[in-house]
mmCIF file of C-alpha atoms in Angstrom:
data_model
loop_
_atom_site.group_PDB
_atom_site.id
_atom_site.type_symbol
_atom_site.label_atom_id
_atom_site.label_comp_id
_atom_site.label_asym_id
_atom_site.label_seq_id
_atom_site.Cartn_x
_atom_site.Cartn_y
_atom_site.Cartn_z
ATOM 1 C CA UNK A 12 -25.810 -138.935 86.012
ATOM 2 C CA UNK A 13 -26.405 -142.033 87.663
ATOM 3 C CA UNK A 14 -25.879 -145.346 84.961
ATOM 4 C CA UNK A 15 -27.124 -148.626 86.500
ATOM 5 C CA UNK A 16 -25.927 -151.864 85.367
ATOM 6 C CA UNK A 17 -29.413 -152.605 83.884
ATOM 7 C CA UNK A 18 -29.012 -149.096 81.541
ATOM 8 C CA UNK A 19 -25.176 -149.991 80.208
ATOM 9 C CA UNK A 20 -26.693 -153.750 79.591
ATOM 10 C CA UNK A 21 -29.494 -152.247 77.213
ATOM 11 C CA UNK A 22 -27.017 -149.742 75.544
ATOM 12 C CA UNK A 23 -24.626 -152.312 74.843
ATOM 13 C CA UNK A 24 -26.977 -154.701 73.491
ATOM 14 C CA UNK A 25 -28.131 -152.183 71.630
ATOM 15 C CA UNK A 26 -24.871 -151.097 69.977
ATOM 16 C CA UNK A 27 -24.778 -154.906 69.370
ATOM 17 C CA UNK A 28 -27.552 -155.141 67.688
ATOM 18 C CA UNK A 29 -26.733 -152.033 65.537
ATOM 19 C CA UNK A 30 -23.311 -153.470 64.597
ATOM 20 C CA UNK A 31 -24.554 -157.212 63.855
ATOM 21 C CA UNK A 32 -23.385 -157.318 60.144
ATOM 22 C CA UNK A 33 -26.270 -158.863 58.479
ATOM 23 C CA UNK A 34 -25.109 -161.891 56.077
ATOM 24 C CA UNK A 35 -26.222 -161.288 52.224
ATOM 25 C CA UNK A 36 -27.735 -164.224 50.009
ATOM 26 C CA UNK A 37 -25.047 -166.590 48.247
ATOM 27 C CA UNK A 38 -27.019 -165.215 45.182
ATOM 28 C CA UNK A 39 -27.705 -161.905 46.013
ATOM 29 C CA UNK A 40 -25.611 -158.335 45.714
ATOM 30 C CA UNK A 41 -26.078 -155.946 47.913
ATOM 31 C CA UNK A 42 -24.984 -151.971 47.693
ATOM 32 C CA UNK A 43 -23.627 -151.679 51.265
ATOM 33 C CA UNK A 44 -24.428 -147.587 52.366
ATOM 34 C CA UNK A 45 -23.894 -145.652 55.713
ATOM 35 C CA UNK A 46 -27.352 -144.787 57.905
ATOM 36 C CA UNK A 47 -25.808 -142.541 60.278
ATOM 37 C CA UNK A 48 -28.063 -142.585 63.359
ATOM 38 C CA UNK A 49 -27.276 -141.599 66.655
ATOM 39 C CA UNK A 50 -29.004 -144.040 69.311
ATOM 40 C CA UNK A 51 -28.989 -143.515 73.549
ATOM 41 C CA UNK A 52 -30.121 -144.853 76.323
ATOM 42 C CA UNK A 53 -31.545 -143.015 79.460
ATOM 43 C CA UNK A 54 -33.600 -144.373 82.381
ATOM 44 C CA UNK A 55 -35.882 -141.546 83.908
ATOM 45 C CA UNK A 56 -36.260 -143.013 86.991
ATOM 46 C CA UNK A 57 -40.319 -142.008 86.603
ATOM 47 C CA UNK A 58 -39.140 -138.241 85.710
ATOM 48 C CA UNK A 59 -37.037 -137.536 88.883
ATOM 49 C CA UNK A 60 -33.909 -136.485 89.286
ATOM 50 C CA UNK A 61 -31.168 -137.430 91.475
ATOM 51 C CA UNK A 62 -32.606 -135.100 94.173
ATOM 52 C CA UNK A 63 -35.537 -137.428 93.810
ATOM 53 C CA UNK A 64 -37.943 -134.238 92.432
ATOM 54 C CA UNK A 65 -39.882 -135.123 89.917
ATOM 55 C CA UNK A 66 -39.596 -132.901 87.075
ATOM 56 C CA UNK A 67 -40.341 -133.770 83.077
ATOM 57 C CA UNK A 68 -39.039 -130.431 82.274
ATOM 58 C CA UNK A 69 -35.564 -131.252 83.269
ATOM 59 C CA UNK A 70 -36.050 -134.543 82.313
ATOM 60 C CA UNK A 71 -37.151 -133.565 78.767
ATOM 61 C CA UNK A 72 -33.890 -131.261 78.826
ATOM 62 C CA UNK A 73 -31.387 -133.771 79.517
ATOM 63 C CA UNK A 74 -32.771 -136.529 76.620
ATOM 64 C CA UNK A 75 -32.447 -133.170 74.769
ATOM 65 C CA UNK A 76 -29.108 -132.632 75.182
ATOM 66 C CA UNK A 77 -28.020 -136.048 74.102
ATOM 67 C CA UNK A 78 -28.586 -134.977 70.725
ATOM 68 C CA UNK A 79 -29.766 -138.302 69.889
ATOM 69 C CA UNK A 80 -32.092 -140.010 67.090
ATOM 70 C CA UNK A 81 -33.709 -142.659 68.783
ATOM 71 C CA UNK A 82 -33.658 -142.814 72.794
ATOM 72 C CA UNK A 83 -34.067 -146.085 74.701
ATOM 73 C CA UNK A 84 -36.287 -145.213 78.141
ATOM 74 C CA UNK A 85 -36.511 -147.026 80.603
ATOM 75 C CA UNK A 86 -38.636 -146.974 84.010
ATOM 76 C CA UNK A 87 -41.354 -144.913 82.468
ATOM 77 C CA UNK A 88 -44.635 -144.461 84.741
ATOM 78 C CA UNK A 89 -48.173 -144.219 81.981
ATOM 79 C CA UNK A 90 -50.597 -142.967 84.910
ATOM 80 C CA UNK A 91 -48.707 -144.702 87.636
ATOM 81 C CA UNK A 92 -48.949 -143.068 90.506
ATOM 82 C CA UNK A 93 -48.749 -139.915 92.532
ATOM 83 C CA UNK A 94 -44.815 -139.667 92.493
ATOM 84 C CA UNK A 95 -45.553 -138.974 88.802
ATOM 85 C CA UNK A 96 -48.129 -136.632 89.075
ATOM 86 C CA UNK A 97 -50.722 -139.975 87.229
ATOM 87 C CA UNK A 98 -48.675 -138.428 83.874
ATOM 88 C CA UNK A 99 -47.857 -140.561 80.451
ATOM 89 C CA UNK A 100 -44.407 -139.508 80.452
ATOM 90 C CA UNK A 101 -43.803 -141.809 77.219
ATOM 91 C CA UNK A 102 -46.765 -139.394 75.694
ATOM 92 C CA UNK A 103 -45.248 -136.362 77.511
ATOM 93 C CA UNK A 104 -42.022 -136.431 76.969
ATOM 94 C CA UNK A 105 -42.445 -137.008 73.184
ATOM 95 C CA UNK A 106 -44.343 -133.909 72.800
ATOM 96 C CA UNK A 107 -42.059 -132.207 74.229
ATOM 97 C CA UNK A 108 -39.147 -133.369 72.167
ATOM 98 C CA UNK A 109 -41.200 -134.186 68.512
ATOM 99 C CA UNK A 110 -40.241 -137.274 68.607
ATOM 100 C CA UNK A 111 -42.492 -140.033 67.921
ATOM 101 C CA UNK A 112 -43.047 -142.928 70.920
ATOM 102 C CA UNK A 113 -43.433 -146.440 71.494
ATOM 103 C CA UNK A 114 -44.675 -147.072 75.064
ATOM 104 C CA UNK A 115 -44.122 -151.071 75.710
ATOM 105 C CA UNK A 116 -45.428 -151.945 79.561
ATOM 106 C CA UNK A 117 -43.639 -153.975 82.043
ATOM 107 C CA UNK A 118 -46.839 -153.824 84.421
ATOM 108 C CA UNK A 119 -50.542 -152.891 83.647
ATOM 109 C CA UNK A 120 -52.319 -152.553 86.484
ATOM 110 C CA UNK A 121 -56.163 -151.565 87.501
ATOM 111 C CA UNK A 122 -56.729 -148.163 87.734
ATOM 112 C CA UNK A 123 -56.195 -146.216 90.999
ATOM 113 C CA UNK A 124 -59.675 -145.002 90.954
ATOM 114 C CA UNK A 125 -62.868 -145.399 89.527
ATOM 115 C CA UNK A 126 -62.309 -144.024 85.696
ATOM 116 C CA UNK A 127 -59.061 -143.353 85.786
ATOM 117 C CA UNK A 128 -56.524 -145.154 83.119
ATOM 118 C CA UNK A 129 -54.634 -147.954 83.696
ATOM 119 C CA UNK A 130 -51.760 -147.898 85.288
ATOM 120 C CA UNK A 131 -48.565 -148.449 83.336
ATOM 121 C CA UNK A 132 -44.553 -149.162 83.982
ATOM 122 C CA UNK A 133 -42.366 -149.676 81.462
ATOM 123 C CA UNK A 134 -39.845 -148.534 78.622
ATOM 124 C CA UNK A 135 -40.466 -146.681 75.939
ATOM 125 C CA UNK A 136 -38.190 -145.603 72.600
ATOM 126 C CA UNK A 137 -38.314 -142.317 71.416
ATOM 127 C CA UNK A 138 -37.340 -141.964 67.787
ATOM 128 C CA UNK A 139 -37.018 -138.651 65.259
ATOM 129 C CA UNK A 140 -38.054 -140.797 62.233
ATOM 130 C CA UNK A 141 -41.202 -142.503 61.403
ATOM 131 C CA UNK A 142 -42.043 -146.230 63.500
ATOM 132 C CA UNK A 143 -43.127 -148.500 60.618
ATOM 133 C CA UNK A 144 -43.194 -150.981 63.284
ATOM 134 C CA UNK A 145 -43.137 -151.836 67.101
ATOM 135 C CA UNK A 146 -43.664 -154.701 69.220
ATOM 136 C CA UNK A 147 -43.679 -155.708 73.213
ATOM 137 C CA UNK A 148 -41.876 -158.734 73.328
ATOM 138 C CA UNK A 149 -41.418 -160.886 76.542
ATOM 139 C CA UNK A 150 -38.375 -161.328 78.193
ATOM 140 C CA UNK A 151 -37.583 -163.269 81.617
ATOM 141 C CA UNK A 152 -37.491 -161.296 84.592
ATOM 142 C CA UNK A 153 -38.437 -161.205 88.035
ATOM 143 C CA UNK A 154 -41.699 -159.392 89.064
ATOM 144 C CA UNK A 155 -41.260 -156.188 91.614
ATOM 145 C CA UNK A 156 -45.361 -156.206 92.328
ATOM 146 C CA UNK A 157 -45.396 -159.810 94.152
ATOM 147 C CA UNK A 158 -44.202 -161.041 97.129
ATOM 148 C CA UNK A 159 -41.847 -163.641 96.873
ATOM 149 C CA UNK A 160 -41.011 -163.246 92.799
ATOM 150 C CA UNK A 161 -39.396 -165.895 90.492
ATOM 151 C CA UNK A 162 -38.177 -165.354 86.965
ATOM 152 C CA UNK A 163 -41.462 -165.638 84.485
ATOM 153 C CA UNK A 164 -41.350 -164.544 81.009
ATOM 154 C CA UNK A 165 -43.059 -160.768 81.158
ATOM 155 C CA UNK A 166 -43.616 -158.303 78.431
ATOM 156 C CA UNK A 167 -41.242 -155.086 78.628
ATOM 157 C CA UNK A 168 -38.705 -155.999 76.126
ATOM 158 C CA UNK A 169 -39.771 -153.170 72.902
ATOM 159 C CA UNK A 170 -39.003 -153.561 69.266
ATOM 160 C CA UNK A 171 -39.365 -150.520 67.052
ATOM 161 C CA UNK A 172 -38.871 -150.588 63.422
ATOM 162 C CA UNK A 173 -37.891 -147.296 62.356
ATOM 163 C CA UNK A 174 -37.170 -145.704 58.563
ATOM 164 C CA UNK A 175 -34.085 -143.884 58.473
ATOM 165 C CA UNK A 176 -33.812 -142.275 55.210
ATOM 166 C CA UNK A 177 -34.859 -145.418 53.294
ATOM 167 C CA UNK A 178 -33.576 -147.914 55.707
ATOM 168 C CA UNK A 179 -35.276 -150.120 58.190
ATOM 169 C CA UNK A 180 -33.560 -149.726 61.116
ATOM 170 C CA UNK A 181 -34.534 -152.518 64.723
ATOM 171 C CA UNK A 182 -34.200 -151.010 68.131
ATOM 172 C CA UNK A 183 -34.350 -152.605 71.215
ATOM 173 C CA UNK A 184 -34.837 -151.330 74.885
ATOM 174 C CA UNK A 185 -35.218 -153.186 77.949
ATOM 175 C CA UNK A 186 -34.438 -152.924 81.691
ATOM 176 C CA UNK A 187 -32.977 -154.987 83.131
ATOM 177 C CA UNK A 188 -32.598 -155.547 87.340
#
């Protein structure tokens, strides 16, 4: 399995973000209890595998295998283009696992034809328990769809809010070049 720096970077910031102890009130007690929750990472590289076949069965099977609570995506194609059959992977894939999804674009572009939906790139988190919450945020980066690019805040940076037995639980996923 391939792991680009972009994919550790989430994952780690992600573990950091799980492991932040969060600093009670002065005035305030607080019962301290476990939330065990395992959390990945996995970019799908637009379903295809390292023998660059496209293939959301396999795909599905490997995010399977990870045996993990909420998954991080990243480069996830929402009608994108013909090397992902114009699928929503982010929907797809979720069915296929019953997990719930969060879709966050990095690009929306115009439709490839008349009709058609938009076309979407992005990351998406997958999650076993319920989203109470999730938002695109921006992040700097630097464009892959013009010539010439420069960093420019762009959305693609998603924050899901998920309840884990009773506890709010933030998860991040980005991807980052």
């Amino acid at each position: 399995m391939r792991l680009p720096i972009g994919a550790l970077l989430s994952a780690l910031a992600l573990a950091a973000t799980l492991a932040a102890p969060v600093p009670a009130q002065a005035h305030e007690a607080r019962e301290v209890r476990e939330v065990p929750l395992t959390v990945a990472t996995y970019n799908i590289h637009a379903g295809a595998g390292e023998d660059d076949v496209f293939d959301l069965d396999r795909t599905a099977e490997a995010i399977r295998s990870l045996h993990a609570d909420v998954v991080g995506l990243q480069e996830v194609d929402v009608h994108w283009g013909a090397r992902s059959d114009f699928t929503d992977e982010a929907r797809e894939l979720a069915n296929r696992l019953g997990m719930r999804v969060f879709f966050a674009p990095i690009y929306d572009l115009d439709p490839a034809a008349a009709g058609a939906p938009r076309r979407r790139f992005g990351v998406a988190v997958l999650s076993r328990y319920p989203v109470l919450s999730a938002e695109n945020h921006e992040i700097t980066r630097l464009s892959t769809q013009v010539p010439d690019p420069v960093p420019a805040p762009a959305p693609g940076f998603a924050e899901v809010a998920v309840n884990v037995r009773g506890t709010v639980v933030h998860v991040y996923c980005t991807h980052l070049d």
